[in-house]
Short mmCIF file of C-alpha atoms in Angstrom, two decimals:
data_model
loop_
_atom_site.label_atom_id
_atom_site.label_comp_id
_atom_site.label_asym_id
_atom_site.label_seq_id
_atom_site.Cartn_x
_atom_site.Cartn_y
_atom_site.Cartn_z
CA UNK A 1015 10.98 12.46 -30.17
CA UNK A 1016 12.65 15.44 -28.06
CA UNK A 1017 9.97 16.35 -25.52
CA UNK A 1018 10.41 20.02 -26.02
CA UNK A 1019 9.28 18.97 -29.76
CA UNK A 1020 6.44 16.66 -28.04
CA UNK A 1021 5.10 19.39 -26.32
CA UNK A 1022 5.24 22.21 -29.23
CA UNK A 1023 4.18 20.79 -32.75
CA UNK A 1024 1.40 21.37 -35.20
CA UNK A 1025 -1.03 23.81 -34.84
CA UNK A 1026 -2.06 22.81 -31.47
CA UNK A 1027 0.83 24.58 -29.70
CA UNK A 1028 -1.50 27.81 -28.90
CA UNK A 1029 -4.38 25.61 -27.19
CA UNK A 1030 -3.66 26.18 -23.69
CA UNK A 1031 -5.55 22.56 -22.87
CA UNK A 1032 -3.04 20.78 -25.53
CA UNK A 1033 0.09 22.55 -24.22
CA UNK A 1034 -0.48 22.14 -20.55
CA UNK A 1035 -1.77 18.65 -20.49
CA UNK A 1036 1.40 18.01 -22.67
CA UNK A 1037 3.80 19.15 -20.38
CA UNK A 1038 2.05 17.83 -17.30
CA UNK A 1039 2.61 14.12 -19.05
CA UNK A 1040 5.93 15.25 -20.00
CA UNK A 1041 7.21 16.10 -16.18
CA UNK A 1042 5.65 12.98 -14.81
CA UNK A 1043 7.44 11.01 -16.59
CA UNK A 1044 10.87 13.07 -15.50
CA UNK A 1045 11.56 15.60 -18.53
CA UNK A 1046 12.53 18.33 -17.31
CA UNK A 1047 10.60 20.12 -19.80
CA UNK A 1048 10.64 24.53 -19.44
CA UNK A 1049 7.67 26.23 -18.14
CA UNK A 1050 8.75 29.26 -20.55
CA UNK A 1051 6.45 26.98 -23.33
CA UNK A 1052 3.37 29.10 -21.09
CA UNK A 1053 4.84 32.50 -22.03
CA UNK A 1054 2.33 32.50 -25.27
CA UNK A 1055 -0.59 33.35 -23.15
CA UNK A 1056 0.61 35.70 -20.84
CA UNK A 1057 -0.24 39.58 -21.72
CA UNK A 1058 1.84 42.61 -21.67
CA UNK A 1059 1.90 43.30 -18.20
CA UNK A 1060 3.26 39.45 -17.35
CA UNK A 1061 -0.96 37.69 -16.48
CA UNK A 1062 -2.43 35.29 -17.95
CA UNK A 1063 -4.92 36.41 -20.46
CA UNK A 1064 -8.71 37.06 -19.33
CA UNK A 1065 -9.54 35.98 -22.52
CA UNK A 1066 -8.06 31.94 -21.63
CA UNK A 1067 -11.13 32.07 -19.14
CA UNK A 1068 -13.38 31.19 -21.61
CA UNK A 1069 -11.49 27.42 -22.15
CA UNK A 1070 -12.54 25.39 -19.26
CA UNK A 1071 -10.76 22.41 -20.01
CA UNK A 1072 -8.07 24.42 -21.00
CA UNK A 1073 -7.80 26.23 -17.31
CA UNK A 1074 -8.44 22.64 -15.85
CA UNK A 1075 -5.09 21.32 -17.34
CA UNK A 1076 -3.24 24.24 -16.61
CA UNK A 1077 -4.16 23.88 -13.00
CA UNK A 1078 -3.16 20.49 -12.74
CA UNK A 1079 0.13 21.20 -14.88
CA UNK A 1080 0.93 24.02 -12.07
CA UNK A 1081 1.07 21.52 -9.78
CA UNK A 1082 4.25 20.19 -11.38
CA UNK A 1083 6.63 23.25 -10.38
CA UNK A 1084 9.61 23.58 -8.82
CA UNK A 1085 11.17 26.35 -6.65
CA UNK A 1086 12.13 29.56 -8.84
CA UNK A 1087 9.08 28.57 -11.24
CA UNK A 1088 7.17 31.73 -11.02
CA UNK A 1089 4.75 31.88 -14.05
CA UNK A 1090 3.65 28.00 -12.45
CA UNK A 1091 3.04 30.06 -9.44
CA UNK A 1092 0.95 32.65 -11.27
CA UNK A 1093 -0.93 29.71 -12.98
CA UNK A 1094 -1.40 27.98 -9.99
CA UNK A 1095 -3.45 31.57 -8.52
CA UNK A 1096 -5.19 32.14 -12.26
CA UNK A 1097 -6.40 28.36 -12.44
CA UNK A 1098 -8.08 27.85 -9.31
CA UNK A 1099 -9.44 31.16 -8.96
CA UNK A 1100 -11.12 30.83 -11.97
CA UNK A 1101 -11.94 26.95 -11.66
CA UNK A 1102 -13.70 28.08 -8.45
CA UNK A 1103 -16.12 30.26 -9.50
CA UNK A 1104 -17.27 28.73 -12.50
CA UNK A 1105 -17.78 24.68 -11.54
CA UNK A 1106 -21.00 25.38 -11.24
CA UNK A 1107 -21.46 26.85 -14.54
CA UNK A 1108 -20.05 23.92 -16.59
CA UNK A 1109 -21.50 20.38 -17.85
CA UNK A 1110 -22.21 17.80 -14.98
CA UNK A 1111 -19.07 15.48 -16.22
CA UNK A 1112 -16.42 18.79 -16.53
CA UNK A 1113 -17.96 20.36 -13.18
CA UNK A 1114 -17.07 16.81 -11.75
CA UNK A 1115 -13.84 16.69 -12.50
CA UNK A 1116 -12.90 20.37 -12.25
CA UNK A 1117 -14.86 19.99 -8.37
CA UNK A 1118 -12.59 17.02 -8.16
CA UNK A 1119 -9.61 18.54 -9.09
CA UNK A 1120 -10.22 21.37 -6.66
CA UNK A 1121 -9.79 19.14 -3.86
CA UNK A 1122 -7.21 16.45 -4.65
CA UNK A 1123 -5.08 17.59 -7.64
CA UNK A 1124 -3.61 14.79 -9.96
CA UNK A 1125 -0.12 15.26 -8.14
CA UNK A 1126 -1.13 14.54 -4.70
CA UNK A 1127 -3.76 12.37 -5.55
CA UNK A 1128 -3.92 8.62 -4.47
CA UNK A 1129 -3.75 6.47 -7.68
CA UNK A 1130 -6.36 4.02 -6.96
CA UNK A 1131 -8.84 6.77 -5.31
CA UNK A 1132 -8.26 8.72 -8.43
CA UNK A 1133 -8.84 5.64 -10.69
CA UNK A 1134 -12.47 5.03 -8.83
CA UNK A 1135 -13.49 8.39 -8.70
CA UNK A 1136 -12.75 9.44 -12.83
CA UNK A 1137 -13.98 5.54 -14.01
CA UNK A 1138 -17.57 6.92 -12.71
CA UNK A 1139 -17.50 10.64 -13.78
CA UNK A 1140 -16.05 9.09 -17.48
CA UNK A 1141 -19.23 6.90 -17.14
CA UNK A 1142 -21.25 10.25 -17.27
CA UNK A 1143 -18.97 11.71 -20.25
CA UNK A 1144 -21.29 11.59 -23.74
CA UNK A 1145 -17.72 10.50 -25.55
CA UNK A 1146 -16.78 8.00 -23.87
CA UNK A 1147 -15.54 4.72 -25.04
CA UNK A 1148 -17.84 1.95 -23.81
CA UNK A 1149 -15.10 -0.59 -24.60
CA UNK A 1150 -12.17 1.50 -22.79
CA UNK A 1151 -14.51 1.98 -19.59
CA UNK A 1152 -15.40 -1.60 -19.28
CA UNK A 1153 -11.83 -2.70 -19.02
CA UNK A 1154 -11.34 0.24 -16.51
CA UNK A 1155 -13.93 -1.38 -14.41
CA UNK A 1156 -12.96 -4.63 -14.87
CA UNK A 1157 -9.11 -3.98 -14.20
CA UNK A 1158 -10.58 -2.00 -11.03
CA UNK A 1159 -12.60 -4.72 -9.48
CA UNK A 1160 -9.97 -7.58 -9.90
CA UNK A 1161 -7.72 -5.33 -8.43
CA UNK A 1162 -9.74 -4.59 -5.47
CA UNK A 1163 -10.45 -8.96 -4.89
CA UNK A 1164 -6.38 -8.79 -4.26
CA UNK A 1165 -6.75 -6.14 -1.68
CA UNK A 1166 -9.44 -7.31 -0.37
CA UNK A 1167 -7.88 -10.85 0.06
CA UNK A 1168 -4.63 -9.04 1.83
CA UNK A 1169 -6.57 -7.11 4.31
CA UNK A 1170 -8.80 -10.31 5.28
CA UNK A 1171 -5.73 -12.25 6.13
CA UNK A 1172 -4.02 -9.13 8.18
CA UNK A 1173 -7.34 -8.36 9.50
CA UNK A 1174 -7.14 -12.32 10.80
CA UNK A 1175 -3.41 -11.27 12.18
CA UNK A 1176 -4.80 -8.87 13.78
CA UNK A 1177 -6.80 -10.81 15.94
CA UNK A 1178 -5.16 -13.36 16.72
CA UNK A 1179 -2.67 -10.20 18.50
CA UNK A 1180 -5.78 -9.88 20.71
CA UNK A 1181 -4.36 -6.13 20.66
CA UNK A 1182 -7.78 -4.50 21.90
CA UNK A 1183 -7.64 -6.36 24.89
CA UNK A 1184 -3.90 -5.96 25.43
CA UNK A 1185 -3.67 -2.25 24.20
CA UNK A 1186 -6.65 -0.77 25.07
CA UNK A 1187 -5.28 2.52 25.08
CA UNK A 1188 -4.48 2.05 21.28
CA UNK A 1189 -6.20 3.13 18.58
CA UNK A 1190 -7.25 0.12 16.36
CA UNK A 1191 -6.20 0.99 13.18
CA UNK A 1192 -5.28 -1.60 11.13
CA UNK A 1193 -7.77 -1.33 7.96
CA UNK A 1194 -6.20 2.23 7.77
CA UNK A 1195 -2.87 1.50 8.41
CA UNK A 1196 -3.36 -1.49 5.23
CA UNK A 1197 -5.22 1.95 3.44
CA UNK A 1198 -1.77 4.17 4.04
CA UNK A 1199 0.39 1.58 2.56
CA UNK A 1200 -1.86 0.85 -0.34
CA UNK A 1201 -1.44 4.46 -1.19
CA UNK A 1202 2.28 3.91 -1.48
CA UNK A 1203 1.98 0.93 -4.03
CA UNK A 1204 -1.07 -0.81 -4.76
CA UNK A 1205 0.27 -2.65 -7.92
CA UNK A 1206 -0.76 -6.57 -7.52
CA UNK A 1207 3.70 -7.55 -7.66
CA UNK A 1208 4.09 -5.66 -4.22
CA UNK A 1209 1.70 -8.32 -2.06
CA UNK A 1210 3.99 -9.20 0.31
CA UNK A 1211 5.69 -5.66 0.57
CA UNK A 1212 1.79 -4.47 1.70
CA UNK A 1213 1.72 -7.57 3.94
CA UNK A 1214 4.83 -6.82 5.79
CA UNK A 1215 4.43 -3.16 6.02
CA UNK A 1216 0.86 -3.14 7.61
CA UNK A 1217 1.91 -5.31 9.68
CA UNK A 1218 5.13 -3.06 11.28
CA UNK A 1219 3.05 -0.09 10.38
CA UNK A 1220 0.63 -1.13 12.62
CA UNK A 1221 2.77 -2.00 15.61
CA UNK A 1222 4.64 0.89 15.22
CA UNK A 1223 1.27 3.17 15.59
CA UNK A 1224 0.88 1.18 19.00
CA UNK A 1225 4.44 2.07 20.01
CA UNK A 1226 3.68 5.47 19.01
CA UNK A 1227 0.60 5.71 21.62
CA UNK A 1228 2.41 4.26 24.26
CA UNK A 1229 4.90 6.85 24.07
CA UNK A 1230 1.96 9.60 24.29
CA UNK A 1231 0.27 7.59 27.01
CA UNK A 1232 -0.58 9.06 30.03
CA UNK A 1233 1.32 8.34 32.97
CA UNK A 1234 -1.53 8.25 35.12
CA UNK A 1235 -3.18 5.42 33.72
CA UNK A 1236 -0.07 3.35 33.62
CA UNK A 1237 -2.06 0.56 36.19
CA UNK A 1238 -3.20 -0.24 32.12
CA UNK A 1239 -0.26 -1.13 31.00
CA UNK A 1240 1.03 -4.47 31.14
CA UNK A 1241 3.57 -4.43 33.84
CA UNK A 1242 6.59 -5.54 31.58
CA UNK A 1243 5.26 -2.12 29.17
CA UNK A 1244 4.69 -0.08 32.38
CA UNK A 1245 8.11 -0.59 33.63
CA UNK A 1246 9.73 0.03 30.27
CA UNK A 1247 7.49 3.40 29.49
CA UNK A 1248 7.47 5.11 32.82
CA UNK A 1249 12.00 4.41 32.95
CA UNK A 1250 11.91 6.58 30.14
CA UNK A 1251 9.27 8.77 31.46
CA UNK A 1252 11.72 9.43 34.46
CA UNK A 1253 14.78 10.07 31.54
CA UNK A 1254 12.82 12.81 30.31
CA UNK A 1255 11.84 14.34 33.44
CA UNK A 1256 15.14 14.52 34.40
CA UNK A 1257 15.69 16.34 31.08
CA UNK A 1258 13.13 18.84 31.65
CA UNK A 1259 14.72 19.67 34.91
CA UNK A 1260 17.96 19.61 33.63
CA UNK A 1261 17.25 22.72 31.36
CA UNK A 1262 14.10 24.11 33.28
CA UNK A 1263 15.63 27.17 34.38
CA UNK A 1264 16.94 28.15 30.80
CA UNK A 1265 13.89 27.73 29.63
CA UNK A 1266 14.10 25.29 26.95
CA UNK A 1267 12.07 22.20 28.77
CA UNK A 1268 10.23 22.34 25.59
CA UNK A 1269 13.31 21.04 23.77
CA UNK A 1270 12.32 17.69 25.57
CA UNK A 1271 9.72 17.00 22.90
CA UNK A 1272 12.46 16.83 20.42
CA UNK A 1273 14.35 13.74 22.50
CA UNK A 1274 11.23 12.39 22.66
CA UNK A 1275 10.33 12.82 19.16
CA UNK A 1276 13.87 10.91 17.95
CA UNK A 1277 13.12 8.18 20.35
CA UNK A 1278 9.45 7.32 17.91
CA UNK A 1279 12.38 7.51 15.46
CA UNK A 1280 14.04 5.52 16.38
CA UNK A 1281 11.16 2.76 16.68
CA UNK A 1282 10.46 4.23 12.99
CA UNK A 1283 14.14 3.26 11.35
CA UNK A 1284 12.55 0.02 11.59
CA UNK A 1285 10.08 0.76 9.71
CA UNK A 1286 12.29 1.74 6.95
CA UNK A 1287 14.44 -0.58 7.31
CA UNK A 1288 11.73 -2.97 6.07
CA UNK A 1289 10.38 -0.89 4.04
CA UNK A 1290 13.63 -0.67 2.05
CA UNK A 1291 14.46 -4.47 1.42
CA UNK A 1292 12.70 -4.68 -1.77
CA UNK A 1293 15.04 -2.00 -3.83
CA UNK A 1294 18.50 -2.24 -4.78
CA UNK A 1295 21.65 -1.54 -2.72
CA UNK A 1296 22.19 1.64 -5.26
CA UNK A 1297 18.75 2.86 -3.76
CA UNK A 1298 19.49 1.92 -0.24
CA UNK A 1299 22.75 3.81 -0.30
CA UNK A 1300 20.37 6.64 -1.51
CA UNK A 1301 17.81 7.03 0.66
CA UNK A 1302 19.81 6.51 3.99
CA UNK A 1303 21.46 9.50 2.66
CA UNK A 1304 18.53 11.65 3.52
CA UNK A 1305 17.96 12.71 0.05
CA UNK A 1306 16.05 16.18 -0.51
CA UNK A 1307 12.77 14.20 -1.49
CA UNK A 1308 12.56 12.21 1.49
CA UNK A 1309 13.26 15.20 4.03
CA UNK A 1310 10.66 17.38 2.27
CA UNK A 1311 7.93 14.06 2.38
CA UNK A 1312 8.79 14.28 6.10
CA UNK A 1313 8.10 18.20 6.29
CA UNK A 1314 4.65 17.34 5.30
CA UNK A 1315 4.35 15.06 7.31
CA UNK A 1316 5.50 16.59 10.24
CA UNK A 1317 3.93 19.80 10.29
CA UNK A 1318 0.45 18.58 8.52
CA UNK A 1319 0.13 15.96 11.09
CA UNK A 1320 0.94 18.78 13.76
CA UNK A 1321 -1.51 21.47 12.29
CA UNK A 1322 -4.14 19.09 12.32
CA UNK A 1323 -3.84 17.07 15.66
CA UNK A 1324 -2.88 20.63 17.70
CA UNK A 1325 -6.76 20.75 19.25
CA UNK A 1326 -7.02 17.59 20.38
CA UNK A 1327 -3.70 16.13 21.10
CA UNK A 1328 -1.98 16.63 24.40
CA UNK A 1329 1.37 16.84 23.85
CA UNK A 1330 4.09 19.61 22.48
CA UNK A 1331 3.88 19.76 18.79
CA UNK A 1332 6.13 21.23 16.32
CA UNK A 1333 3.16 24.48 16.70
CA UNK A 1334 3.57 24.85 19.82
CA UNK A 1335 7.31 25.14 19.63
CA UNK A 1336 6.87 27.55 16.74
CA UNK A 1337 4.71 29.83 18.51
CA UNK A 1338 7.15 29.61 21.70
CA UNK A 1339 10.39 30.10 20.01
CA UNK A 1340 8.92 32.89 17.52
CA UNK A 1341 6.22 34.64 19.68
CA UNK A 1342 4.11 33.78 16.82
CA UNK A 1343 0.21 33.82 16.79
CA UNK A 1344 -1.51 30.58 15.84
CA UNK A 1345 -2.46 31.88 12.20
CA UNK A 1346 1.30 33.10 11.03
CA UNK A 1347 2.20 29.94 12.20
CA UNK A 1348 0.02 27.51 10.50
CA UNK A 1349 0.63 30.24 7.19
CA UNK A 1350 4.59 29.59 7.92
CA UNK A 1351 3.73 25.56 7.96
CA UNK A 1352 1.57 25.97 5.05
CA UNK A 1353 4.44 28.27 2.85
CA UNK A 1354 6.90 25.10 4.20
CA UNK A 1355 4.45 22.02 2.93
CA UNK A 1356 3.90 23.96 -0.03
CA UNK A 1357 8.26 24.80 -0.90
CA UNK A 1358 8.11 21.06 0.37
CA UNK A 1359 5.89 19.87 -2.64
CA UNK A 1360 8.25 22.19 -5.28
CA UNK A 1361 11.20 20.18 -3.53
CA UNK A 1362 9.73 17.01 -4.25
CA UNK A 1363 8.78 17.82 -7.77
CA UNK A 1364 12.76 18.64 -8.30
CA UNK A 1365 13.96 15.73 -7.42
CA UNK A 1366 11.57 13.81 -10.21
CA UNK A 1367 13.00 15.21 -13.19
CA UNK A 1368 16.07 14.71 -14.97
CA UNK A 1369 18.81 13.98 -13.84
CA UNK A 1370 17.00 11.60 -11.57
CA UNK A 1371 18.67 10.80 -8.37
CA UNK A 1372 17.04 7.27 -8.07
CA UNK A 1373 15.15 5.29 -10.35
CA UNK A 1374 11.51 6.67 -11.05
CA UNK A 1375 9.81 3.42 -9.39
CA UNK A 1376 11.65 4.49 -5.99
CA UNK A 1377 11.11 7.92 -6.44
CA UNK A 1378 7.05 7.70 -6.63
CA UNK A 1379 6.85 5.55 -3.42
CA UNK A 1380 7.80 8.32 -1.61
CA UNK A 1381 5.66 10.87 -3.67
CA UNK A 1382 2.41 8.34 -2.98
CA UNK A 1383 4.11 8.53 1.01
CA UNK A 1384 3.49 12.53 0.78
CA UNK A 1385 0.27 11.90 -0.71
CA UNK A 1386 -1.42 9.18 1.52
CA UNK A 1387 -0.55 12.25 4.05
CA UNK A 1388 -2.10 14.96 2.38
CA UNK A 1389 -4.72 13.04 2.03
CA UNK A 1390 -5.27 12.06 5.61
CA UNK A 1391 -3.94 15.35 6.78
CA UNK A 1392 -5.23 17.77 4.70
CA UNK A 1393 -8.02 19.51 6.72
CA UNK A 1394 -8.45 16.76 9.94
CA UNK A 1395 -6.57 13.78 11.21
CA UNK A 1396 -8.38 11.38 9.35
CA UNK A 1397 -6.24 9.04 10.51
CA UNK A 1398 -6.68 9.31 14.47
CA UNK A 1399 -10.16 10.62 14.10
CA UNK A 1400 -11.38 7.84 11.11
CA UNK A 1401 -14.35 9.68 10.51
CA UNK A 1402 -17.18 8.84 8.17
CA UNK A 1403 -14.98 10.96 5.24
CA UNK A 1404 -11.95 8.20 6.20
CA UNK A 1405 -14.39 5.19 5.74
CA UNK A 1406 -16.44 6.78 2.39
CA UNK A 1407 -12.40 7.07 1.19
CA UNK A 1408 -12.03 2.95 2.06
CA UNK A 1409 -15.19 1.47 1.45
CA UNK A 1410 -15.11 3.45 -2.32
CA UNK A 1411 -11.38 2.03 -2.95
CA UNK A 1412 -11.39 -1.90 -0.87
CA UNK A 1413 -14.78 -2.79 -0.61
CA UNK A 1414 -17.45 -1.39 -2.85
CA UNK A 1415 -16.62 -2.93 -6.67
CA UNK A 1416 -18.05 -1.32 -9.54
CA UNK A 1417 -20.97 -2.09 -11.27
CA UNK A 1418 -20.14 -3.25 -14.98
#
């Protein structure tokens, strides 16, 4: 069936809920289906009708549908404003099962939500739900919990790697951050088949986060390092000083950042070199091509992890450089960083509809990429800090099971 017939037929094509839950299925699955199908309830003057305010479920789906938009989409962006608006003043007004999920959805929209934290999270507000199908839950849990025994098996045996590194002793300036490093790459694919694709990439994940702090190490506690780490970091400690006064009197030492920013990525290419052995040489041509999806997964990246770690973190940060280059304030640069994470989504969203520049699998690794890093970048560095939010995230999708 043509999806633009999918999404309009019968007499359901004027319920808002039917219509946008329709085409949100329909674009997640790549049809580049027309956002015009949302003209019906828009008034006169080019709103959304007060009147749709009195469908919860209907304003729920059109939220999440928004979500789905692409650059030049501007009745998605009008949605988007209508939806939450609305969604935010009335949770509290609904049942306890659709005030759950529309409190839910608030926070962690389907689109940049992780699949398995998603999964845990709607199996127990479904439990609550007076229609639910006992025999369709069950399974959900079941599925759920055999799942997790896989994981949890994984991250016992890298946990034991780990270990045997002796890396607290040895790194002590390094944060230990294995069980979320295991967490990140879950969120890219959790499916059972990729085992030894989570294996491998905690593992390099994990040494690349030391490599990372030994880069932002401070040279004054270098009597720390291991002398054969020592040696290494503070001969390209001395590059970059020479850099700095290389262009010190033009002002641009803070360009130094940069060189030391490609150095990390150049640690990081192995990273995805790994990470790209398990697709086929089509795909590898594609993504070492710098397609538009990866470079906008790496805006949000970038500047979330930036926003986030600016109090704390001593170092130059893409901010900073902002603020220096612009004469910018703080504020209209974190609302420039927001206005790029958000194009940055839109970008994304383009490149998973038709035609499709890799093959969908491919594609939504590097979707669940951008969303591991909303996730843990959203409003702290969860993934520095690993507060008691970060644990209550891991303990809910690798350790707790749920009760059947």
């Amino acid at each position: 069936m043509h999806a633009r017939h999918f999404l309009e037929r019968s007499n359901e094509d004027n319920d808002l809920r039917v219509v946008a839950l329709r085409f949100r299925l329909l674009r997640q699955q790549g049809y580049r289906v027309s956002c015009d199908v949302f003209n019906k309830f828009m008034d006169d003057e080019g709103k959304f009708k007060d009147s749709l305010i009195t469908n919860v479920e209907g304003m729920l789906e059109l939220y999440e549908a928004a979500h789905f938009g692409v650059s030049g989409e501007e009745i998605l962006d009008k949605a988007l404003e209508f939806s939450s608006s609305y969604l935010q003043s009335s949770a509290s007004h609904t049942t306890s099962s659709l005030s759950a999920l529309v409190n839910e959805a608030l926070q962690f929209p389907i689109r940049k939500n992780l699949t398995r934290l998603a999964a845990r999270k709607f199996i127990s507000i479904y439990q609550e739900d007076a229609s639910r199908n006992e025999i369709l839950l069950n399974f959900a849990k079941l599925d759920f919990n055999i799942v997790q025994k896989i994981h949890q098996k994984e991250l016992s045996d890298i946990t034991r790697w780990w270990e045997a590194l002796d890396s607290a002793n040895k790194f002590p300036f390094a944060r230990n951050r294995v069980v979320e490093c295991y967490f990140w790459i879950l969120g890219v694919y959790f499916e059972p088949q990729y085992n030894v694709a989570r294996r491998m990439l905690t593992k390099v994940i994990a040494l690349t986060s030391i490599i990372d702090d030994i880069y932002d190490w401070d040279v004054n506690d270098l009597e720390q390092l291991p002398p054969y780490m020592g040696i290494c970091y503070k001969a390209l400690l001395d590059v970059y000083l020479e850099m700095e006064a290389e262009v010190e009197n033009g002002g641009g030492s803070y360009r130094v950042q940069y060189a030391k920013e490609e150095m990390k990525k150049l640690v990081r290419a192995y990273l995805e070199e790994a990470k790209w052995v398990y697709i086929t040489k089509e795909d590898f041509d594609w993504v070492t091509s710098e397609p538009l999806i990866v470079r906008a997964s790496c805006i949000i990246c970038r500047l979330m992890d930036d926003m986030v770690g600016l109090e704390f973190e001593q170092k130059v940060t893409a901010v900073d450089c902002y603020m220096n280059e612009y004469g910018a304030s703080k504020k209209e640069t974190f609302a420039e960083f927001w206005k790029q994470v958000k194009k940055a989504w839109k970008d994304i969203n383009e490149e998973c509809l038709e035609p499709l520049p890799a093959s969908m699998p491919v594609l939504m690794r590097v979707v669940n990429l951008a969303r591991v890093i909303n996730l843990l970048y959203e409003r702290d560095d969860e993934y520095a800090n690993s507060n008691t939010k970060t644990k209550q995230i891991v303990r809910s999708v690798l350790v707790d099971p749920i009760a059947v």
